[in-house]
XYZ file of N, CA and C in Angstrom:
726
model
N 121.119 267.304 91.794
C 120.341 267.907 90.715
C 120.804 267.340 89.373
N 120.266 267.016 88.673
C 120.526 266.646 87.207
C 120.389 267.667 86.277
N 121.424 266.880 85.313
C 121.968 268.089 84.504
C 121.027 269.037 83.861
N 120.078 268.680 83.374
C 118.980 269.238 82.629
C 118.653 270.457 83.554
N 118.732 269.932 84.692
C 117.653 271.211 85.839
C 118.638 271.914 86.567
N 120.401 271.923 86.054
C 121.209 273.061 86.370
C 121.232 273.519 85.311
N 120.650 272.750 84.112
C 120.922 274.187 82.591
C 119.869 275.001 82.315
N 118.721 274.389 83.320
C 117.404 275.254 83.062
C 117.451 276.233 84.177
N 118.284 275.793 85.395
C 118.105 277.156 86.409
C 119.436 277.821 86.229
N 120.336 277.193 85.488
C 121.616 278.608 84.634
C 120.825 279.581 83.494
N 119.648 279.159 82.864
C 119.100 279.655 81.593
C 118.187 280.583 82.603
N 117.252 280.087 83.385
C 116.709 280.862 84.182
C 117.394 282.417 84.905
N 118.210 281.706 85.416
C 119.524 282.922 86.435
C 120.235 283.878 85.765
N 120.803 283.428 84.538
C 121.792 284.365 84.095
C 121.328 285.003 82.560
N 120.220 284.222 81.929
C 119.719 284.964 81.044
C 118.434 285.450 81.121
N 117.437 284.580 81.832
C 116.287 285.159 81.432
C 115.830 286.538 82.691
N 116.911 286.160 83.917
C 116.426 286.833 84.588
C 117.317 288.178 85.227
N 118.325 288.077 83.779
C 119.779 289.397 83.812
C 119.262 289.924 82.885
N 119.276 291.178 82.980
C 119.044 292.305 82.225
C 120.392 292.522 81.022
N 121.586 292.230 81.710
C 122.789 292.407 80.527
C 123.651 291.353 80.686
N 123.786 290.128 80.135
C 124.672 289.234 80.312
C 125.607 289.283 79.127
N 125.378 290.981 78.407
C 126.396 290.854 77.431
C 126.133 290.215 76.041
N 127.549 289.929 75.400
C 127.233 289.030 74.040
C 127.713 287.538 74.925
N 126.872 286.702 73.619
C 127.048 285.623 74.605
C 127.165 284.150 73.854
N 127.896 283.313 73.626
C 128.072 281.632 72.480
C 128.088 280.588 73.580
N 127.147 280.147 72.812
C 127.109 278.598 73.201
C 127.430 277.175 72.284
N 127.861 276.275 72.821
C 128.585 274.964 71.635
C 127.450 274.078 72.549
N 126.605 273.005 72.133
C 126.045 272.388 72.513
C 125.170 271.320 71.151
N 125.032 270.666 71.850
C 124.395 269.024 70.765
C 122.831 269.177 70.859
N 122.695 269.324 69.647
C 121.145 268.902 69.440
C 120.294 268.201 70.093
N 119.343 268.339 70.610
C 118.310 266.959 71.404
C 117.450 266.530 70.571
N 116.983 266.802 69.439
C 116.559 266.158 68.112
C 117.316 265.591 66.802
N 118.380 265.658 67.122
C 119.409 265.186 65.474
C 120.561 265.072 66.123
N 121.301 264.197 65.438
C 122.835 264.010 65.541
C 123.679 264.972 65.169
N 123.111 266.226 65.601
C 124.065 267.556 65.318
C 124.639 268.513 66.273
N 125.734 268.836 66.012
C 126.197 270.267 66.826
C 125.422 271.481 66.870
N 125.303 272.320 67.406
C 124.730 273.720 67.763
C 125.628 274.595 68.433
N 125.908 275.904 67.565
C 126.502 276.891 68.165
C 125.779 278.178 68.242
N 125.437 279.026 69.352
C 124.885 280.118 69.571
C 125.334 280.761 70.493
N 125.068 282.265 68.827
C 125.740 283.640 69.380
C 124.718 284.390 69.517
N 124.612 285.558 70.243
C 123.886 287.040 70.337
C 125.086 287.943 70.731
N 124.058 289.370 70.499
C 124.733 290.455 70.756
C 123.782 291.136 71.603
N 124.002 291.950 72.478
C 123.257 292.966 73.262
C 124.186 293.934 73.244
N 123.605 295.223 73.725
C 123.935 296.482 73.399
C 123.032 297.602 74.217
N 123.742 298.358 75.152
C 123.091 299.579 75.725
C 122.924 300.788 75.113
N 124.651 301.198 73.989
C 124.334 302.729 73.401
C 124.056 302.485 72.187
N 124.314 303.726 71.564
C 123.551 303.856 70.167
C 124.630 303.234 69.491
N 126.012 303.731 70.243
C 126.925 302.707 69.020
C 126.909 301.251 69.075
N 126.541 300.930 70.065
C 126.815 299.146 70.660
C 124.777 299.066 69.499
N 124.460 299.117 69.527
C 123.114 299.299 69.038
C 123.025 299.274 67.852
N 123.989 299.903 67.068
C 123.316 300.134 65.322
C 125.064 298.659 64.854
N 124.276 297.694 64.732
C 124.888 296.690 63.940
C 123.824 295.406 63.900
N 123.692 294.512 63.118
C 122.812 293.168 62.921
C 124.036 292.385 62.368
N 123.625 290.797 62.339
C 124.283 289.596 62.559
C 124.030 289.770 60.674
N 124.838 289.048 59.727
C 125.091 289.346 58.512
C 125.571 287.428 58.049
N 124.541 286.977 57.166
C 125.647 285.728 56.769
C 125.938 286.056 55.654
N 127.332 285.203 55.641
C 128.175 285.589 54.185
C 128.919 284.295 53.874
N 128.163 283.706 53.249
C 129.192 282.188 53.109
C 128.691 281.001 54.250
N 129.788 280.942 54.753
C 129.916 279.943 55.807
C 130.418 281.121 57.088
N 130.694 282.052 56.679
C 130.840 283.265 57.701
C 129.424 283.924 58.168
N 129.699 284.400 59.592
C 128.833 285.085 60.470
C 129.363 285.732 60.911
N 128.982 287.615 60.190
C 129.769 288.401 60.723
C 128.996 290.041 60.936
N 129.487 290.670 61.965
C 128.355 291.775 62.006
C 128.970 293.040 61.262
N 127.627 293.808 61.202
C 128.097 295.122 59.846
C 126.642 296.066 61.227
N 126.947 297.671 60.548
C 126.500 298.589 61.075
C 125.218 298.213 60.203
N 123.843 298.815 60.619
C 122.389 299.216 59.998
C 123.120 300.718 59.700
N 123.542 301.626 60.376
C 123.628 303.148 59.470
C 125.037 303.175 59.799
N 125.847 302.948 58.424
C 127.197 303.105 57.999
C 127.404 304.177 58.829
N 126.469 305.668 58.600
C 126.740 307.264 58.965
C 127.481 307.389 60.621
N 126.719 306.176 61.409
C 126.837 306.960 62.851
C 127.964 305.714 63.100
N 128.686 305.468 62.612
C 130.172 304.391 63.093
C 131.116 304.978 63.340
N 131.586 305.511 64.540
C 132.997 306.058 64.884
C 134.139 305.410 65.234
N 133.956 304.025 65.453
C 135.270 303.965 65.671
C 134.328 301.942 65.583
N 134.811 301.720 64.759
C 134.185 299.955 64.207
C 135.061 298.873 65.010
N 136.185 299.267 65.459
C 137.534 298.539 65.934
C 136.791 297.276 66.677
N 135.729 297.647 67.542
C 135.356 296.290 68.347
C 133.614 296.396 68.430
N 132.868 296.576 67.203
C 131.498 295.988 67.017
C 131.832 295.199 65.706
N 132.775 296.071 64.582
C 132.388 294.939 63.654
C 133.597 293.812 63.376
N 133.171 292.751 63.250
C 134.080 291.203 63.251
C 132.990 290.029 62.418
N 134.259 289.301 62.271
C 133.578 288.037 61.680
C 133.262 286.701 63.206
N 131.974 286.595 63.907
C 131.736 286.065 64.664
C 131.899 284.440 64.607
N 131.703 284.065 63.854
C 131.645 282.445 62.964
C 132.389 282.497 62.024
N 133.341 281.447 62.091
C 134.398 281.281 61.238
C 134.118 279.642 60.937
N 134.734 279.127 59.424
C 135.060 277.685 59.503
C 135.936 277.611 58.821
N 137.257 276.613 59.105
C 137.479 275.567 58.600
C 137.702 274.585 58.305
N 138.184 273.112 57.942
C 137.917 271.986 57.157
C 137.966 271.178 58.783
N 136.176 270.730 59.141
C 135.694 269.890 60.157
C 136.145 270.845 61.962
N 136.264 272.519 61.508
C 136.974 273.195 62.611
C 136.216 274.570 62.468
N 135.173 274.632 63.995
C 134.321 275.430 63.763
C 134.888 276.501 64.658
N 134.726 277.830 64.685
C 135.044 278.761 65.331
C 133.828 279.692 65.747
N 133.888 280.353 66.697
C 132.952 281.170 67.393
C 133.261 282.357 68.650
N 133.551 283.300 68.256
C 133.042 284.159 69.002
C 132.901 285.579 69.117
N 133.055 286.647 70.322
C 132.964 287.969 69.931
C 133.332 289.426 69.533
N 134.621 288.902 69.327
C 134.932 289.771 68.084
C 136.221 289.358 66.986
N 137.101 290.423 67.049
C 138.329 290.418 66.077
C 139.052 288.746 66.384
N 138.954 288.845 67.438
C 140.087 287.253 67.933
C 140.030 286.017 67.143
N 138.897 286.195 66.535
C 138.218 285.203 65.285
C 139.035 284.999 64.159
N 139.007 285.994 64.087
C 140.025 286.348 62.650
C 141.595 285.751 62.653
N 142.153 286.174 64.194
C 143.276 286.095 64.745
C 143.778 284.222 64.808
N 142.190 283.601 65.480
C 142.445 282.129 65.590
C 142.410 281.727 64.078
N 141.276 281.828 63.486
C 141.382 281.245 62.026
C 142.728 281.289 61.458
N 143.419 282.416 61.175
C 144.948 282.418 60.523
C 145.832 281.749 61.405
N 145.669 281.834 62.338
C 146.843 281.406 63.128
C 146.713 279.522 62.937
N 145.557 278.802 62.563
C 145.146 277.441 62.742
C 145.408 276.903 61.189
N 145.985 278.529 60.328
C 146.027 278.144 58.834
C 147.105 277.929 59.216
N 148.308 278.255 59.729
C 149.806 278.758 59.295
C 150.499 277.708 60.433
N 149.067 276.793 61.077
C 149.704 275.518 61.616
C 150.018 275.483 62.868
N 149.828 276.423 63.641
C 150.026 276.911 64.992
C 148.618 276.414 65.823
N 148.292 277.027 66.831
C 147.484 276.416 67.668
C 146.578 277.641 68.426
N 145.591 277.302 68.935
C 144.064 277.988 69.770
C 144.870 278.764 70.604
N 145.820 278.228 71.659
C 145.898 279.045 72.280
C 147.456 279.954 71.920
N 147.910 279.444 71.018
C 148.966 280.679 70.380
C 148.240 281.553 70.384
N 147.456 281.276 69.345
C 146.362 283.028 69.043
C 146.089 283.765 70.070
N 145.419 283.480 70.931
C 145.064 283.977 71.622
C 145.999 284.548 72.989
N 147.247 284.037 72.992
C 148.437 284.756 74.016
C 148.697 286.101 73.350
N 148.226 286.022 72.039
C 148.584 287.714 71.194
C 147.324 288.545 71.587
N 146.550 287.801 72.249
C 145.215 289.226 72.243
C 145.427 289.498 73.710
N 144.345 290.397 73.843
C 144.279 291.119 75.239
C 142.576 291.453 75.213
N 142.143 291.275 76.921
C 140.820 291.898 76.851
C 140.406 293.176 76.166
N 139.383 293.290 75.611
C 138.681 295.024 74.755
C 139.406 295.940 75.530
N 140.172 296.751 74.632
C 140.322 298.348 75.548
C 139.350 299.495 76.105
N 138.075 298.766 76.456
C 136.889 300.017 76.581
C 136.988 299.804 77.933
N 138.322 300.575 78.659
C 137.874 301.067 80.097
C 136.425 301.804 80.507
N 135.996 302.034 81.280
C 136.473 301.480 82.017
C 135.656 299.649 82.261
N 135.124 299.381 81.432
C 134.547 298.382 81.164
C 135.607 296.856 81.031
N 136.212 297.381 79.947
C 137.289 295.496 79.236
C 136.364 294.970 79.352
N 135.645 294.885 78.117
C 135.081 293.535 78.378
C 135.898 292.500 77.717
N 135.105 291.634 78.309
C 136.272 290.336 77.770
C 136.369 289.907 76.211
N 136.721 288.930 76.098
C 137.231 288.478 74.635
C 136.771 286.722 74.743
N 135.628 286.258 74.405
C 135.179 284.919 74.511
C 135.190 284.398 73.030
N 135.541 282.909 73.313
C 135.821 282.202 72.214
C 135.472 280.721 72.074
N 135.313 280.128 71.086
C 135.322 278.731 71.454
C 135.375 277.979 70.250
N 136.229 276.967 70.304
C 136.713 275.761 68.797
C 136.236 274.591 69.221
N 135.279 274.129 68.171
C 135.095 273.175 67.947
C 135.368 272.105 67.007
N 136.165 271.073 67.319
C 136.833 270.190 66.151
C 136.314 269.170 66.118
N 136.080 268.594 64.972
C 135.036 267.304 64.637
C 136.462 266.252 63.489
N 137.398 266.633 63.868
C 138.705 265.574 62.809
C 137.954 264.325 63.094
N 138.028 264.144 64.206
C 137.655 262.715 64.633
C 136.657 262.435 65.847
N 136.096 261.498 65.462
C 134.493 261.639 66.772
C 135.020 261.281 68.003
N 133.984 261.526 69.198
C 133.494 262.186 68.931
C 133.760 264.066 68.409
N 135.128 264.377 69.026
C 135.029 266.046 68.846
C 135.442 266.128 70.248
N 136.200 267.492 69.903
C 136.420 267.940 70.966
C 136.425 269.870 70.890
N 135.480 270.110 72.083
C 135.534 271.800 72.408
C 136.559 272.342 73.121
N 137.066 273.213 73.005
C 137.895 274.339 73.641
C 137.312 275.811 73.684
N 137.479 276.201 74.989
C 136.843 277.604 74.889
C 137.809 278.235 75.762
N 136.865 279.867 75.830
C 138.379 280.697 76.335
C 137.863 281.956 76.517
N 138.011 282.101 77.536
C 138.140 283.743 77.693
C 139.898 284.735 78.402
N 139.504 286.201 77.925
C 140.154 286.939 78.052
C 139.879 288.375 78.505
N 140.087 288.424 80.481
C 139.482 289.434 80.892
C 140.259 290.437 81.376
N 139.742 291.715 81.752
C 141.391 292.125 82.740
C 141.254 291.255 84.243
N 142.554 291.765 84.356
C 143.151 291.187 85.934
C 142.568 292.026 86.905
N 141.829 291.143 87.603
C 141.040 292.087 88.958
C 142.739 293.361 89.543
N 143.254 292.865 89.970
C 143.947 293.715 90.229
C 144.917 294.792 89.578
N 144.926 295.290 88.603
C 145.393 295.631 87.437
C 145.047 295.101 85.952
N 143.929 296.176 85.607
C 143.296 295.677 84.432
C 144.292 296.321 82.891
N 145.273 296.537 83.203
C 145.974 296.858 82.030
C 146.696 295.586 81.802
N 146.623 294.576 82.512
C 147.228 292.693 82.079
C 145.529 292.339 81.721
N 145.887 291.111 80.867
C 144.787 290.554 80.860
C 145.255 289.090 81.215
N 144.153 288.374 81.970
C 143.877 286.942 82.558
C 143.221 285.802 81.323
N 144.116 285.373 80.556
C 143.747 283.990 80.052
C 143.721 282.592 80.777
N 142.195 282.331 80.259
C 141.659 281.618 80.902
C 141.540 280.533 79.686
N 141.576 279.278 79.215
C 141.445 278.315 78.434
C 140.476 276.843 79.305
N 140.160 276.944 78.666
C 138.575 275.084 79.506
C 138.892 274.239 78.062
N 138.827 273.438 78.309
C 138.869 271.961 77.486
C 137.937 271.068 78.251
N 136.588 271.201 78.327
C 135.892 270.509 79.306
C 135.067 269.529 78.330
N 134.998 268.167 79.176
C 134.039 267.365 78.630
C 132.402 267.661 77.690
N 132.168 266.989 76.070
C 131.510 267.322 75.202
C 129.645 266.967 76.504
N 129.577 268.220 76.074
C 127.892 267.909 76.759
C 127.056 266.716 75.729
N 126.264 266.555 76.638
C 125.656 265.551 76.227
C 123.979 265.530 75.403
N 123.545 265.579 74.878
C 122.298 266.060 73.867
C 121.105 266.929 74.701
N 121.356 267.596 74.475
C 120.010 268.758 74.345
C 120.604 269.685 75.315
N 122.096 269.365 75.560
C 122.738 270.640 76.617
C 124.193 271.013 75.804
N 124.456 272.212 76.083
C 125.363 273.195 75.639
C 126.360 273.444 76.869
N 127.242 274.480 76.792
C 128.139 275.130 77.285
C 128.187 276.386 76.666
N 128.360 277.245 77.702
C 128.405 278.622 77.293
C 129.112 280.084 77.617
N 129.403 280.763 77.449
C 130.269 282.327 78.172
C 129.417 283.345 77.805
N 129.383 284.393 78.654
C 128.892 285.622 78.250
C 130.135 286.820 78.634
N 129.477 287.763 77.994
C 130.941 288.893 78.597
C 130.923 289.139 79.634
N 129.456 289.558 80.380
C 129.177 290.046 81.524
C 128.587 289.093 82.770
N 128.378 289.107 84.036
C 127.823 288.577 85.144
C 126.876 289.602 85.384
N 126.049 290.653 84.455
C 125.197 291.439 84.363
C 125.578 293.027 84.013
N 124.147 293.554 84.440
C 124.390 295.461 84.468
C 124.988 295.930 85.520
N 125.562 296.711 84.913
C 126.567 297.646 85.908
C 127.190 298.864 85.383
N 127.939 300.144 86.192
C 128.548 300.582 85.960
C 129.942 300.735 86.623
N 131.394 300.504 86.416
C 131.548 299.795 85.469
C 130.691 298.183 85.083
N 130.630 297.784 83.815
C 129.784 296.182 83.556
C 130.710 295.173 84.334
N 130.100 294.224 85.438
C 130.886 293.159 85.618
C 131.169 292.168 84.975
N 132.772 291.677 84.575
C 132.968 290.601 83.733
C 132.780 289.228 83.916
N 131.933 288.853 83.346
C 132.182 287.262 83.385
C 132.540 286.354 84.632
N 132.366 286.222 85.566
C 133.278 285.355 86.616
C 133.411 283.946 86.636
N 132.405 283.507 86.170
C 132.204 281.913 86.326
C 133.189 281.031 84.947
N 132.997 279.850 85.439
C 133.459 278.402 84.345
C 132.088 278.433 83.373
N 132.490 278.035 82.339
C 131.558 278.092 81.259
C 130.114 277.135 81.780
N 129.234 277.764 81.315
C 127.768 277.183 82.078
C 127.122 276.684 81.000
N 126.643 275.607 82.015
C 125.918 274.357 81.453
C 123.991 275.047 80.875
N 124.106 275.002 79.793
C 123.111 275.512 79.361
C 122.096 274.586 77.855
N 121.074 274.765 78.019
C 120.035 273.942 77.388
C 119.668 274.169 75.801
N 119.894 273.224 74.704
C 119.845 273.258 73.397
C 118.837 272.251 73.184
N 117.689 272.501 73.340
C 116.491 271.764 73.047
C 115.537 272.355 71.751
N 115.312 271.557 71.165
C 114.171 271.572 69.912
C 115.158 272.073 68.380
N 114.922 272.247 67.365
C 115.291 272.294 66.052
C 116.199 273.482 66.198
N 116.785 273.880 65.208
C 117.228 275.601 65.154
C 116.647 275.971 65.494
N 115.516 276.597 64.681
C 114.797 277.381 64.901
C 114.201 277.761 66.640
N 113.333 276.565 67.013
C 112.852 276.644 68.272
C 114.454 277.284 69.303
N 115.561 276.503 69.319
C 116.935 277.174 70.434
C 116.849 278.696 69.829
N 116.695 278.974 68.320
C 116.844 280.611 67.939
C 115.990 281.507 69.237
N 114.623 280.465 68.963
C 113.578 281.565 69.474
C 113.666 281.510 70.820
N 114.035 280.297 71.713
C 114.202 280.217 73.326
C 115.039 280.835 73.904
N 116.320 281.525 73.136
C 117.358 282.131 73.702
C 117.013 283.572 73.301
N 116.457 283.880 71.910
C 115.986 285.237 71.361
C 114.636 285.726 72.602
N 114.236 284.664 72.660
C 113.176 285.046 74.015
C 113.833 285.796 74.956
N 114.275 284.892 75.974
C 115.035 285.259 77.083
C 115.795 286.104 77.498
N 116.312 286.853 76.436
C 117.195 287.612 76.544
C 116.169 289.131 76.545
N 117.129 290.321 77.259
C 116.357 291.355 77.712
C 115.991 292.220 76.787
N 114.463 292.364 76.536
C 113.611 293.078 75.503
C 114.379 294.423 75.248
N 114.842 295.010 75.959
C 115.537 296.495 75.838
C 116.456 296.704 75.325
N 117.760 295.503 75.515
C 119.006 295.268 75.384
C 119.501 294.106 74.275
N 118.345 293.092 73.715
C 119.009 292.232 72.822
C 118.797 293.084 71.443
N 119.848 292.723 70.803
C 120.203 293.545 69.253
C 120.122 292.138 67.970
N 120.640 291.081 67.879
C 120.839 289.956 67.467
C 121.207 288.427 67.518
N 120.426 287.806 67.467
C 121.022 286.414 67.428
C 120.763 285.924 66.026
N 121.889 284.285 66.168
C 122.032 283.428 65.069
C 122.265 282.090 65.966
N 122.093 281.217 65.195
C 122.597 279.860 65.276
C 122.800 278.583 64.501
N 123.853 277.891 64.366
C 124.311 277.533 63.675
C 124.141 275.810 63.930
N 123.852 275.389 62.885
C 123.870 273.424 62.991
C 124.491 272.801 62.038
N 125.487 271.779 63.237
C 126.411 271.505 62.384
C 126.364 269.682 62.382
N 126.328 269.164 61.179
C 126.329 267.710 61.211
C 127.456 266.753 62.012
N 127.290 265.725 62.672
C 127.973 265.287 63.309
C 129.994 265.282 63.094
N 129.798 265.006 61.767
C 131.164 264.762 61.446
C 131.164 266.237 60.642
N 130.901 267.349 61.289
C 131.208 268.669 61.063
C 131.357 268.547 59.201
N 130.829 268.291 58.173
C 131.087 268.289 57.163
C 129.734 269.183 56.501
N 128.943 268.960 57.069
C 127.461 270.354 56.307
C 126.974 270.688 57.864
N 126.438 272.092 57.084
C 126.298 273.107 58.076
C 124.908 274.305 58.093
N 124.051 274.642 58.784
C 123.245 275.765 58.436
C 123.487 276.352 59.270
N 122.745 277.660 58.837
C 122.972 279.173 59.741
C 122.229 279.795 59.483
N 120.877 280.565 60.692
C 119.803 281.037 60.727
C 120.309 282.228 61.451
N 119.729 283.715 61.390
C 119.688 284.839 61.742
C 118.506 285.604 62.269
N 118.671 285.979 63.352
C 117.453 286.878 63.546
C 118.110 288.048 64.037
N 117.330 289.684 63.421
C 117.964 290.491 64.081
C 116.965 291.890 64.473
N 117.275 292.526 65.708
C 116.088 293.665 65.987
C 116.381 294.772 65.375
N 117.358 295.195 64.244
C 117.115 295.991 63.466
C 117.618 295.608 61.909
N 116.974 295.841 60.673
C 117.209 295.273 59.461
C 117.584 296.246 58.648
């Protein structure tokens, strides 16, 4: 099978035809321009996972509540999702963002940061903690991604997982979600990061992934394009509540 027609029956399988695959980033190359592409969403079942939209602020992408009033406990909806700095893109779903950015100031490394985190404490759920750096110092670039789930057998450890896998090749991505679907408890994540499809402008990947995803359950997406030698950048937002 060629690559194209395992990222269209991964896009098929795990998003268009899962009801909850969670929040979910993808790093993948443009098939119209010599650019990077990174895409995030959020999905959400309750009212608290529910009342937040995707927010740009700068060169930051970060989520905030729609009603300040009903926020009880912000610890793991609101974060800065998109981070940059100098030719070093960051991405993912929640606080850990924050955690890699400083830690990449003070000269240390991806996966320092991340030996300090631990999967979400929302038993009985954990969901995981997905991430992914993209560095453009020198071409072509190189991705690193990462998750952080509990341990099937004792979910009070968490299982770091780190991929350094070969840069996809134009009009395909790589990607994580939190979940391997709906459930109660939600199942986490199981697979290696999946080969998934970045075809047509921003806009059009906004709307093919904003599609796909489940009418009931998607809350926000964004996506981000980044010039080859990571030096200019845009960032588009769409969100189901304003």
């Amino acid at each position: 099978m060629q690559a194209i027609e395992i990222a269209a029956a991964n896009f098929d399988r795990h998003l268009v035809h899962n009801a909850y695959p969670g929040r979910g980033l993808v790093v993948g190359r443009s098939s119209v321009e010599d650019a990077w592409l990174m895409i995030y969403w959020i999905m959400g079942r309750s009212e608290h996972s529910r009342n937040r939209r995707l927010v740009i602020d700068g060169e930051i992408l970060r989520t905030e509540p729609v009603d300040a009033s009903l926020v009880d406990d912000p610890s793991l909806i609101i974060y800065e999702a998109i981070m940059v700095l100098p030719h070093c893109h960051l991405i993912g779903n929640g606080d850990q963002i924050r955690t890699i950015y400083e830690t990449l100031q003070s000269g240390s490394s991806f996966d320092a940061a991340l030996a300090t985190r631990e999967r979400e404490p929302d038993a009985p759920n954990y969901t995981p903690r997905i991430s992914a750096m993209l560095e453009l110092h020198e071409q072509p670039g190189q991705l690193t991604m990462n998750i952080l789930k509990a341990n099937v057998a004792d979910p009070a450890y968490t299982d770091r997982t780190t991929y350094r896998p070969a840069l996809p090749p134009t009009g395909l991505g790589l990607g994580l979600t939190t979940y391997d679907g709906d459930g109660s408890p939600l199942p986490s994540f199981s697979q290696d990061p999946l080969l998934l499809p970045c075809e047509g402008d921003i806009q059009a990947v906004l709307n093919q992934y904003w599609d796909a995803l489940d009418a009931d359950n998607r809350i926000a997406i964004a996506v981000k394009r980044i010039s080859a030698n990571g030096e200019t950048s845009e960032l588009i937002v769409h969100n189901r509540y304003t």
